[in-house]
PDB file of C-alpha atoms in Angstrom:
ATOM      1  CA  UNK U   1      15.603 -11.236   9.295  1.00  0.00           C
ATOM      2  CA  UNK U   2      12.324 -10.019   8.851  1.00  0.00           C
ATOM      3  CA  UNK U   3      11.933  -6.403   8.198  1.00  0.00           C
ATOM      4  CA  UNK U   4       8.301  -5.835   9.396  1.00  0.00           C
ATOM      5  CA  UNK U   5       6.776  -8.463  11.039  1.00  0.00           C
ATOM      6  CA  UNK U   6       3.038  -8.991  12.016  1.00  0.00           C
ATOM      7  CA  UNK U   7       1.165 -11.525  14.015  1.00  0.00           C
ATOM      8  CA  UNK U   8      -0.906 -13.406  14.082  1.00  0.00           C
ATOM      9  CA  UNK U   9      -1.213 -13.911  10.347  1.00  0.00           C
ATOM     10  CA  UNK U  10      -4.808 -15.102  10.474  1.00  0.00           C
ATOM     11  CA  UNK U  11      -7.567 -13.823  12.967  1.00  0.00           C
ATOM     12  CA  UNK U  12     -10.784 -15.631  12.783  1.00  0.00           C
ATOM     13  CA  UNK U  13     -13.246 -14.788  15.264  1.00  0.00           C
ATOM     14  CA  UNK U  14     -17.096 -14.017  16.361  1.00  0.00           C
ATOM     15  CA  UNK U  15     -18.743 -10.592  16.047  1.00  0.00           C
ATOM     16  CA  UNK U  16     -18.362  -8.741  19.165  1.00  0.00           C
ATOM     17  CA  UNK U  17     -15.178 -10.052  20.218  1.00  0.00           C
ATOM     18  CA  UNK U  18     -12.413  -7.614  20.922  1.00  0.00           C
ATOM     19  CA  UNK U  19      -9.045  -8.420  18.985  1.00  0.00           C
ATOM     20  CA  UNK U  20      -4.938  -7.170  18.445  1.00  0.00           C
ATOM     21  CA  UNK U  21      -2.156  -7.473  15.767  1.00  0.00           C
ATOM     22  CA  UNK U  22       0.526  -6.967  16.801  1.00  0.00           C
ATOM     23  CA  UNK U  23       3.270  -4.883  13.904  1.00  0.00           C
ATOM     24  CA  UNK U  24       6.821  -4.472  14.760  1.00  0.00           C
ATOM     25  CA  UNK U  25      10.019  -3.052  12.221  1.00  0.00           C
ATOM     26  CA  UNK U  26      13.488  -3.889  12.721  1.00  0.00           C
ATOM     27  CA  UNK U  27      14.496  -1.420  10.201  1.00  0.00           C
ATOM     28  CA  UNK U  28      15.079   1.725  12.306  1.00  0.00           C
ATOM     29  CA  UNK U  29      11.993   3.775  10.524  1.00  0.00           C
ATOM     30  CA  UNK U  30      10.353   6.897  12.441  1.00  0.00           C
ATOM     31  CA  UNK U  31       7.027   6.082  10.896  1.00  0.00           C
ATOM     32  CA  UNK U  32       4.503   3.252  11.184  1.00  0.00           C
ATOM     33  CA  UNK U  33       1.307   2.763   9.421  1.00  0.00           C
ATOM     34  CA  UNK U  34      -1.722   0.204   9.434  1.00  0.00           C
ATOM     35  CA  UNK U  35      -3.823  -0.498   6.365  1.00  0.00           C
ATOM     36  CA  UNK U  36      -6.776  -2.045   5.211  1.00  0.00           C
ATOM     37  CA  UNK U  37      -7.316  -3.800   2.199  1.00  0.00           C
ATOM     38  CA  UNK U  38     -10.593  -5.069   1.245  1.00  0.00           C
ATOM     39  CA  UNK U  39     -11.718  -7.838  -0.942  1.00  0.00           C
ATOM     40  CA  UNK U  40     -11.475  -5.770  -4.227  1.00  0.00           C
ATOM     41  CA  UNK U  41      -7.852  -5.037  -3.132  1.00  0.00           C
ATOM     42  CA  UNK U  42      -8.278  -1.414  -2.161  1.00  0.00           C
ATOM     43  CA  UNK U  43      -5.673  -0.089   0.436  1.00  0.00           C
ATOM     44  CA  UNK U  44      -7.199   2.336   2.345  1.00  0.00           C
ATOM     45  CA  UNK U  45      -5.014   4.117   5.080  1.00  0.00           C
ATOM     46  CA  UNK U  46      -5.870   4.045   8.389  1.00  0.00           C
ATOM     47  CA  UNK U  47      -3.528   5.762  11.134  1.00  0.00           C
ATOM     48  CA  UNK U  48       0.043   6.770  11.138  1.00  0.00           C
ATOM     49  CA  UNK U  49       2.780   7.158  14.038  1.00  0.00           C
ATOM     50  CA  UNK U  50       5.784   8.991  13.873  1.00  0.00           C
ATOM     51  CA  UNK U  51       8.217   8.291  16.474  1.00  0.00           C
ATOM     52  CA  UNK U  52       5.562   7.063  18.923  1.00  0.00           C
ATOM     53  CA  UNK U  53       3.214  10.136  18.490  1.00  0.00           C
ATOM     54  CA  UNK U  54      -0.073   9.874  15.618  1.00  0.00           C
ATOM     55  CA  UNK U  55       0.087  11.935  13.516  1.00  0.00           C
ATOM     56  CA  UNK U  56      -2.628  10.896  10.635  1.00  0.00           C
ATOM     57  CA  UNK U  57      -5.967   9.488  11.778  1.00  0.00           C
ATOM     58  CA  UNK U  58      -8.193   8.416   8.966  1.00  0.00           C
ATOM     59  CA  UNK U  59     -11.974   8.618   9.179  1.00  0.00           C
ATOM     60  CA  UNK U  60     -11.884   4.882  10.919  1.00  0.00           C
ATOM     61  CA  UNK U  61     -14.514   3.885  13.737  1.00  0.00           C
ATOM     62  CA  UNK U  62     -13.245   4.656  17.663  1.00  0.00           C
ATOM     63  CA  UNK U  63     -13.351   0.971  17.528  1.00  0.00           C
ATOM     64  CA  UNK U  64     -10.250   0.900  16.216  1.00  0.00           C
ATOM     65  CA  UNK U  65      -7.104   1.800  18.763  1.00  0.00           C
ATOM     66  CA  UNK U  66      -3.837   1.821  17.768  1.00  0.00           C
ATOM     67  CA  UNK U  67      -0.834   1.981  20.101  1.00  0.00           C
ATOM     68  CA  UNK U  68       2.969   2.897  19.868  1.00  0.00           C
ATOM     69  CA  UNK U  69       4.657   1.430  22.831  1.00  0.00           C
ATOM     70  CA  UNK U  70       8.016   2.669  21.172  1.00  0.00           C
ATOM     71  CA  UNK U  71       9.205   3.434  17.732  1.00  0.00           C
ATOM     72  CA  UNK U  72       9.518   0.155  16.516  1.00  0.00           C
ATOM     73  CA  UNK U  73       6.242  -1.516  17.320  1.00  0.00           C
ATOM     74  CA  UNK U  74       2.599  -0.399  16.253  1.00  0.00           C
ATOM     75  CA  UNK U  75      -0.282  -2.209  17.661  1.00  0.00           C
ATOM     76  CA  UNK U  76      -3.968  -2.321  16.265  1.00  0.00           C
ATOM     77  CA  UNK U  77      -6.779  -3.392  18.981  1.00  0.00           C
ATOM     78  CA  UNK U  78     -10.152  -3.909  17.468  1.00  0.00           C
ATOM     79  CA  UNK U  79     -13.431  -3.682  19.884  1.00  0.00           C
ATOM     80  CA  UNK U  80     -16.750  -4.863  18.994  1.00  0.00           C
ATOM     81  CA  UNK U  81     -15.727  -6.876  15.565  1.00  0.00           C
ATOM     82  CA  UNK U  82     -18.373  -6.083  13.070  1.00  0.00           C
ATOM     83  CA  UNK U  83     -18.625  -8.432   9.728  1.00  0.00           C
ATOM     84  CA  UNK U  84     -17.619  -5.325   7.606  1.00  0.00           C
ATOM     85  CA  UNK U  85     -14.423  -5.656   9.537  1.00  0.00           C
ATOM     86  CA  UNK U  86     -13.119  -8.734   8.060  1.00  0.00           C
ATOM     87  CA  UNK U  87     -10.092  -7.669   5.224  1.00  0.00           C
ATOM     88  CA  UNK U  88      -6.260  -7.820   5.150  1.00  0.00           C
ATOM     89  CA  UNK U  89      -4.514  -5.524   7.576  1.00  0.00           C
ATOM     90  CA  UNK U  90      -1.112  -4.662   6.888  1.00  0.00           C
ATOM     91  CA  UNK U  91       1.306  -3.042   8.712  1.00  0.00           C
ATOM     92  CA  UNK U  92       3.693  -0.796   6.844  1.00  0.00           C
ATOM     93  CA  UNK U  93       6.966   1.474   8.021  1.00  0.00           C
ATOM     94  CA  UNK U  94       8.915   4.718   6.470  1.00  0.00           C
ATOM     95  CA  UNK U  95      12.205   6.067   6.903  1.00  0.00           C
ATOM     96  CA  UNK U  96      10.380   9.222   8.014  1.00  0.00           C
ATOM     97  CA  UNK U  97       7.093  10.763   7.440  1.00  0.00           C
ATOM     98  CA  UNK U  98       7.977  14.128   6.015  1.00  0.00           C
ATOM     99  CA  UNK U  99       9.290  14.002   2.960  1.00  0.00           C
ATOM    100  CA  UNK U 100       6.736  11.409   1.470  1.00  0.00           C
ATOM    101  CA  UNK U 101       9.284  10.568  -0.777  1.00  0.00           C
ATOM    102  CA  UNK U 102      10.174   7.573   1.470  1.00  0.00           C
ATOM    103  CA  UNK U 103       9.050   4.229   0.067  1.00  0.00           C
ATOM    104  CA  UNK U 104       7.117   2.172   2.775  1.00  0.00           C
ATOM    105  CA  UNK U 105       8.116  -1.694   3.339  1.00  0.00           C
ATOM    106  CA  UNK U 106       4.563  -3.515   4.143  1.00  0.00           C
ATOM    107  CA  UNK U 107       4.460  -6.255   6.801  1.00  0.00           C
ATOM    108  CA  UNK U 108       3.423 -10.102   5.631  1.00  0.00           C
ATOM    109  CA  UNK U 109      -0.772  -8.827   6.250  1.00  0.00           C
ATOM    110  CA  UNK U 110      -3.487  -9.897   8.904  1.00  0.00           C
ATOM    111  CA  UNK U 111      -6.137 -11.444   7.636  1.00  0.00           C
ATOM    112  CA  UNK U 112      -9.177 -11.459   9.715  1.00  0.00           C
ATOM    113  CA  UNK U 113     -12.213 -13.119   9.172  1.00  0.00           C
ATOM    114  CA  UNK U 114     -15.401 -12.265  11.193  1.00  0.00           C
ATOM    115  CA  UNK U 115     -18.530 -14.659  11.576  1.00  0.00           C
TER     116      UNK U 115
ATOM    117  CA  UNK X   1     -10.285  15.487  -1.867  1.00  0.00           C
ATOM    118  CA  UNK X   2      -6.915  14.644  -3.554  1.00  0.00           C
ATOM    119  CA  UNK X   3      -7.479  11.740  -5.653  1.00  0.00           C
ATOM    120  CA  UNK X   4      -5.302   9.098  -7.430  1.00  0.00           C
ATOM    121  CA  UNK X   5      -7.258   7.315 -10.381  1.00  0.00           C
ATOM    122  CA  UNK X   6      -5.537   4.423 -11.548  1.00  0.00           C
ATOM    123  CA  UNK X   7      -6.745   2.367 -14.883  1.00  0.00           C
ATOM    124  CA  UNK X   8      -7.496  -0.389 -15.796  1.00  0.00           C
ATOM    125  CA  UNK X   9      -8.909  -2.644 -12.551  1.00  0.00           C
ATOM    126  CA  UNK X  10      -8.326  -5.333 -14.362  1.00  0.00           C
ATOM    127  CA  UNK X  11      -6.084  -6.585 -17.544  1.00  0.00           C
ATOM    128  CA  UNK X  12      -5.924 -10.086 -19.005  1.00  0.00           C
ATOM    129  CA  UNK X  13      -3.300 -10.651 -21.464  1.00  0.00           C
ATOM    130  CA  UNK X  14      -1.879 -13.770 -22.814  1.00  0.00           C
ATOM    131  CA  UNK X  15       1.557 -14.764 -22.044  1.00  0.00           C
ATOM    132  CA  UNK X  16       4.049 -12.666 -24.317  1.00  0.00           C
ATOM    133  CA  UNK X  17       1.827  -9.939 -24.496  1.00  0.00           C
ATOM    134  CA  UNK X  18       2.274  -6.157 -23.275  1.00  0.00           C
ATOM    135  CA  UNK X  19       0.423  -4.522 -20.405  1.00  0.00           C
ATOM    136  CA  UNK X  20      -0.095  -0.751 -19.375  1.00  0.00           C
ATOM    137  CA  UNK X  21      -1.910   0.199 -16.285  1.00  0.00           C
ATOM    138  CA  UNK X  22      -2.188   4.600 -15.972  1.00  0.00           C
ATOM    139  CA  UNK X  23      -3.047   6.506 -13.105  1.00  0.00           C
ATOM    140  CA  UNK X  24      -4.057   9.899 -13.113  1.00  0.00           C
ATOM    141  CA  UNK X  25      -4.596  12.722 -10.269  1.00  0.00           C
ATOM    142  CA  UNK X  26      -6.074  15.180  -9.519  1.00  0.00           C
ATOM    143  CA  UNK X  27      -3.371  17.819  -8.565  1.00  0.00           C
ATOM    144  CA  UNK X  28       0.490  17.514  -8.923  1.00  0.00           C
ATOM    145  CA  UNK X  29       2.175  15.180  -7.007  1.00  0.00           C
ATOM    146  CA  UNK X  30       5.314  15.799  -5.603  1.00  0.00           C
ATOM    147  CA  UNK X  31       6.180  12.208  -6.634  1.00  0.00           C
ATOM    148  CA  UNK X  32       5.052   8.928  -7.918  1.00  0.00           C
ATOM    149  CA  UNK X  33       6.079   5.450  -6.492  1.00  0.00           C
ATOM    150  CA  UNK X  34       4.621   2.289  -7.724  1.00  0.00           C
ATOM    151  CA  UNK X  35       4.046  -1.041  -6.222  1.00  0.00           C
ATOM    152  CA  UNK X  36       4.017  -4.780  -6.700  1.00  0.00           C
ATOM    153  CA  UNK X  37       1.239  -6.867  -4.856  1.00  0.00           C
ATOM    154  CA  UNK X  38       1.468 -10.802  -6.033  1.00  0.00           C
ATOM    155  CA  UNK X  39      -1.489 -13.052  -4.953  1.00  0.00           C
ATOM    156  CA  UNK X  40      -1.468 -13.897  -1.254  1.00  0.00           C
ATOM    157  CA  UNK X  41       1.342 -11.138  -0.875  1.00  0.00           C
ATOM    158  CA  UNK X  42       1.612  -8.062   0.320  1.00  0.00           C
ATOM    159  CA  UNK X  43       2.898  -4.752  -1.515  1.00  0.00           C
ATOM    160  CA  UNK X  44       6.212  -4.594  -2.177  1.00  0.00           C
ATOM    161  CA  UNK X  45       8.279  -1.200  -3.615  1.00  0.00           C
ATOM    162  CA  UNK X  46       9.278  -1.033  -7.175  1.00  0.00           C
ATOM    163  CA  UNK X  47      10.365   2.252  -7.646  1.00  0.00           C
ATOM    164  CA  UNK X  48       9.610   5.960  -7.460  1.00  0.00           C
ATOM    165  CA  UNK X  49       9.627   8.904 -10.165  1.00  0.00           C
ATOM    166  CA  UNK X  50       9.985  12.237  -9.023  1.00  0.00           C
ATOM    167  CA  UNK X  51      10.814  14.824 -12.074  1.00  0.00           C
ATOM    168  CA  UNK X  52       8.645  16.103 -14.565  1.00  0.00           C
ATOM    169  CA  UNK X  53       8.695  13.795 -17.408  1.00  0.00           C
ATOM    170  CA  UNK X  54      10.708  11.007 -15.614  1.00  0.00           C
ATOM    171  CA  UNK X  55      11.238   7.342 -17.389  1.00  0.00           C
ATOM    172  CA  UNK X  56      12.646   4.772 -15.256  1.00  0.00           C
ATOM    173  CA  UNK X  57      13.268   1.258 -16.904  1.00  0.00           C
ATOM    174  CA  UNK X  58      13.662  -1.764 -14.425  1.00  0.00           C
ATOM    175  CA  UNK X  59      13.969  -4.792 -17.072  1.00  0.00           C
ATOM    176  CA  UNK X  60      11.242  -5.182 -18.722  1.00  0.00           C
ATOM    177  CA  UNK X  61       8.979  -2.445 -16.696  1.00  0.00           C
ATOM    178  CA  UNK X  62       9.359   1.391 -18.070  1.00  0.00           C
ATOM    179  CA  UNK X  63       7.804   4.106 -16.117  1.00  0.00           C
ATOM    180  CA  UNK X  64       6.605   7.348 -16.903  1.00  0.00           C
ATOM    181  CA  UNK X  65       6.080  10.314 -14.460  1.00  0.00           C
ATOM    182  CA  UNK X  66       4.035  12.746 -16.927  1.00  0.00           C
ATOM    183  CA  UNK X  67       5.369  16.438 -17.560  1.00  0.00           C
ATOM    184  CA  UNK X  68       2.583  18.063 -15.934  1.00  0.00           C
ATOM    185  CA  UNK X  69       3.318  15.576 -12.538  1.00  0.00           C
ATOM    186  CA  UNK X  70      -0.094  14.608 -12.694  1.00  0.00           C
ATOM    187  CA  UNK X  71      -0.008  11.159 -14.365  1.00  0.00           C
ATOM    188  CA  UNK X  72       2.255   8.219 -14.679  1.00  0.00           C
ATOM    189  CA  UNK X  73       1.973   4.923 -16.496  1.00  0.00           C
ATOM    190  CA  UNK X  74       3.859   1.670 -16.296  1.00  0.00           C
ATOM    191  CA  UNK X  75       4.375  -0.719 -18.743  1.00  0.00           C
ATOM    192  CA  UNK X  76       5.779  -4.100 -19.163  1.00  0.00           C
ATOM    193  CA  UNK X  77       6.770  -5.302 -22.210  1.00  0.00           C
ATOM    194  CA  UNK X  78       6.151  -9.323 -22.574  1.00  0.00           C
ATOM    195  CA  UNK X  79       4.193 -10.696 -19.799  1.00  0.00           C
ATOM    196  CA  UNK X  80       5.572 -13.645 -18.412  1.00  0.00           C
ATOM    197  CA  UNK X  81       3.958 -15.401 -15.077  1.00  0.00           C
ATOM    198  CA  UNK X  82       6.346 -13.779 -12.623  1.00  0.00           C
ATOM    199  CA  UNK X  83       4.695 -10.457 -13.332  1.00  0.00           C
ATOM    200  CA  UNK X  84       0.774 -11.624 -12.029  1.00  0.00           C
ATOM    201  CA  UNK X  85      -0.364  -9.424  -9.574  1.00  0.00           C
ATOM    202  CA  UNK X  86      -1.801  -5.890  -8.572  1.00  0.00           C
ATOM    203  CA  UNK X  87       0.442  -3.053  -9.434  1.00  0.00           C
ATOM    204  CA  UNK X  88      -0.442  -0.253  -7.386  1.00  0.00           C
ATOM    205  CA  UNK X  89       0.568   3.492  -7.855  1.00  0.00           C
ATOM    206  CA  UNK X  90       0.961   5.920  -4.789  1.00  0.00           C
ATOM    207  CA  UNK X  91       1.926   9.536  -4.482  1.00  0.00           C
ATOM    208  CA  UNK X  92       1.816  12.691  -1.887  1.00  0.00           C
ATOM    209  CA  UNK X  93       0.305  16.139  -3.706  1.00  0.00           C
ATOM    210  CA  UNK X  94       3.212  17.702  -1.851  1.00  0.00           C
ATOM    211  CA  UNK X  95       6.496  15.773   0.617  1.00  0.00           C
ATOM    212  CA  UNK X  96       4.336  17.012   3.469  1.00  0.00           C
ATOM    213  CA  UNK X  97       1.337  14.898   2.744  1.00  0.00           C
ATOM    214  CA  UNK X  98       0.993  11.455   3.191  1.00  0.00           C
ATOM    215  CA  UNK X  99       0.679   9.139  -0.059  1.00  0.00           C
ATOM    216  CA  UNK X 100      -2.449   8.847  -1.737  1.00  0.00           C
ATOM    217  CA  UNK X 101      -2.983   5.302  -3.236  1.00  0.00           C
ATOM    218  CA  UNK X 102      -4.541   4.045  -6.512  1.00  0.00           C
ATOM    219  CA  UNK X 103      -7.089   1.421  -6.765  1.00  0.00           C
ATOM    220  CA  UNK X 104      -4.415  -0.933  -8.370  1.00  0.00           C
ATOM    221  CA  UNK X 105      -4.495  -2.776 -11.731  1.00  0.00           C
ATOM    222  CA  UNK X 106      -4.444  -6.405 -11.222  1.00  0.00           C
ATOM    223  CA  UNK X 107      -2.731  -8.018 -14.326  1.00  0.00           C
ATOM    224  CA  UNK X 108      -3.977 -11.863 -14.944  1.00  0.00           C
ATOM    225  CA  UNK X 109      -2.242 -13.788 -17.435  1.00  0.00           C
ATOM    226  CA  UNK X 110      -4.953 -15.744 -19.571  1.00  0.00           C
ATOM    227  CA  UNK X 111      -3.434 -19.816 -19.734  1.00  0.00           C
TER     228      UNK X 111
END
């Protein structure tokens, strides 16, 4: 069984379009998180849920909207793709958010490409 | 801001060889955790340090959670292939804060 799970696993699209991965856990964490890794690897965080409610939002553009439906699955919609948006995403889940001392089990990545 | 410096970006070694990557903050961390990040992968947990002056050993892989809290090091001793990848450190300045991530060191074994 997968323990994070993330689809699709490659998004390749046109600027302007308006896209979603989808993230989901199966391990019974409190705490979701999406990423972004760029080409030179850097993971930069970019929003945070804790039992359905946000609770760290990153200096990302309002393009970006995430949503919690429930506990176990984190969304990402993307509107107006811009080229500089084209990196890995990966999903990522905690035990609980407070104490940090959780480690965080990452999801396979998105990898979205936009032309 | 808090900031996590981690060093080298890059290490080639041959085969055999040793390889240290260091990172270094800012302010004290209330812990350290380091992760694994093969090619086409995602990052996976290796292990976390949370005392002053901490050294964990995992095979061939020692880590090192510095006395003042404010650096750590791993190092693995004889490189083999399995071990390509970026190693990435990560670590909240106190258990309320979220983790603040390296740059990673990506270690490339020279053929």
């Amino acid at each position: 069984d997968t323990a994070v799970s993330q689809t699709p696993k490659y998004l390749v699209t046109q600027m302007g379009n308006d896209k979603s991965i989808k993230c989901e856990q199966n391990l019974g964490h409190d705490t979701m998180y999406w990423y972004k890794q760029d080409s030179k690897k850097f993971l930069k965080i970019m929003f945070s849920y804790n039992n359905k409610e946000l609770i760290i939002n990153e200096t990302v553009p309002n393009r970006f909207s995430p949503k919690s439906p429930d506990k176990a699955h984190l969304n990402l919609h993307i509107n107006s793709l811009e080229l500089g948006d084209s990196a890995v995403y990966f999903c990522a889940s905690s035990q609980v958010f407070r104490p940090s001392s959780y480690e965080q089990y990452f999801g396979p990545g998105t990898r979205l490409t936009v032309t | 801001g808090q900031q996590v410096m981690q060093i080298p970006q890059y290490q080639h070694v041959q085969e055999g060889e040793d390889f240290t990557t260091y990172c270094n903050s800012s302010t004290t961390l209330s812990n350290i955790q380091w992760y694994k990040q093969r090619p086409g992968g995602h990052p996976v947990f290796l292990i976390q340090l949370v005392k002053s002056g901490e050294v964990k050993k995992q095979k061939r892989l020692t880590f090192q959670f510095g006395e003042a809290k404010k650096n750590s090091s791993l190092h693995i001793t004889a490189t083999q292939t399995t071990d390509v990848g970026t190693y990435f450190c990560a670590g909240p300045p106190d258990s309320n804060y979220q983790l603040i991530w390296g740059a990673g060191t990506k270690l490339i074994i020279k053929p």
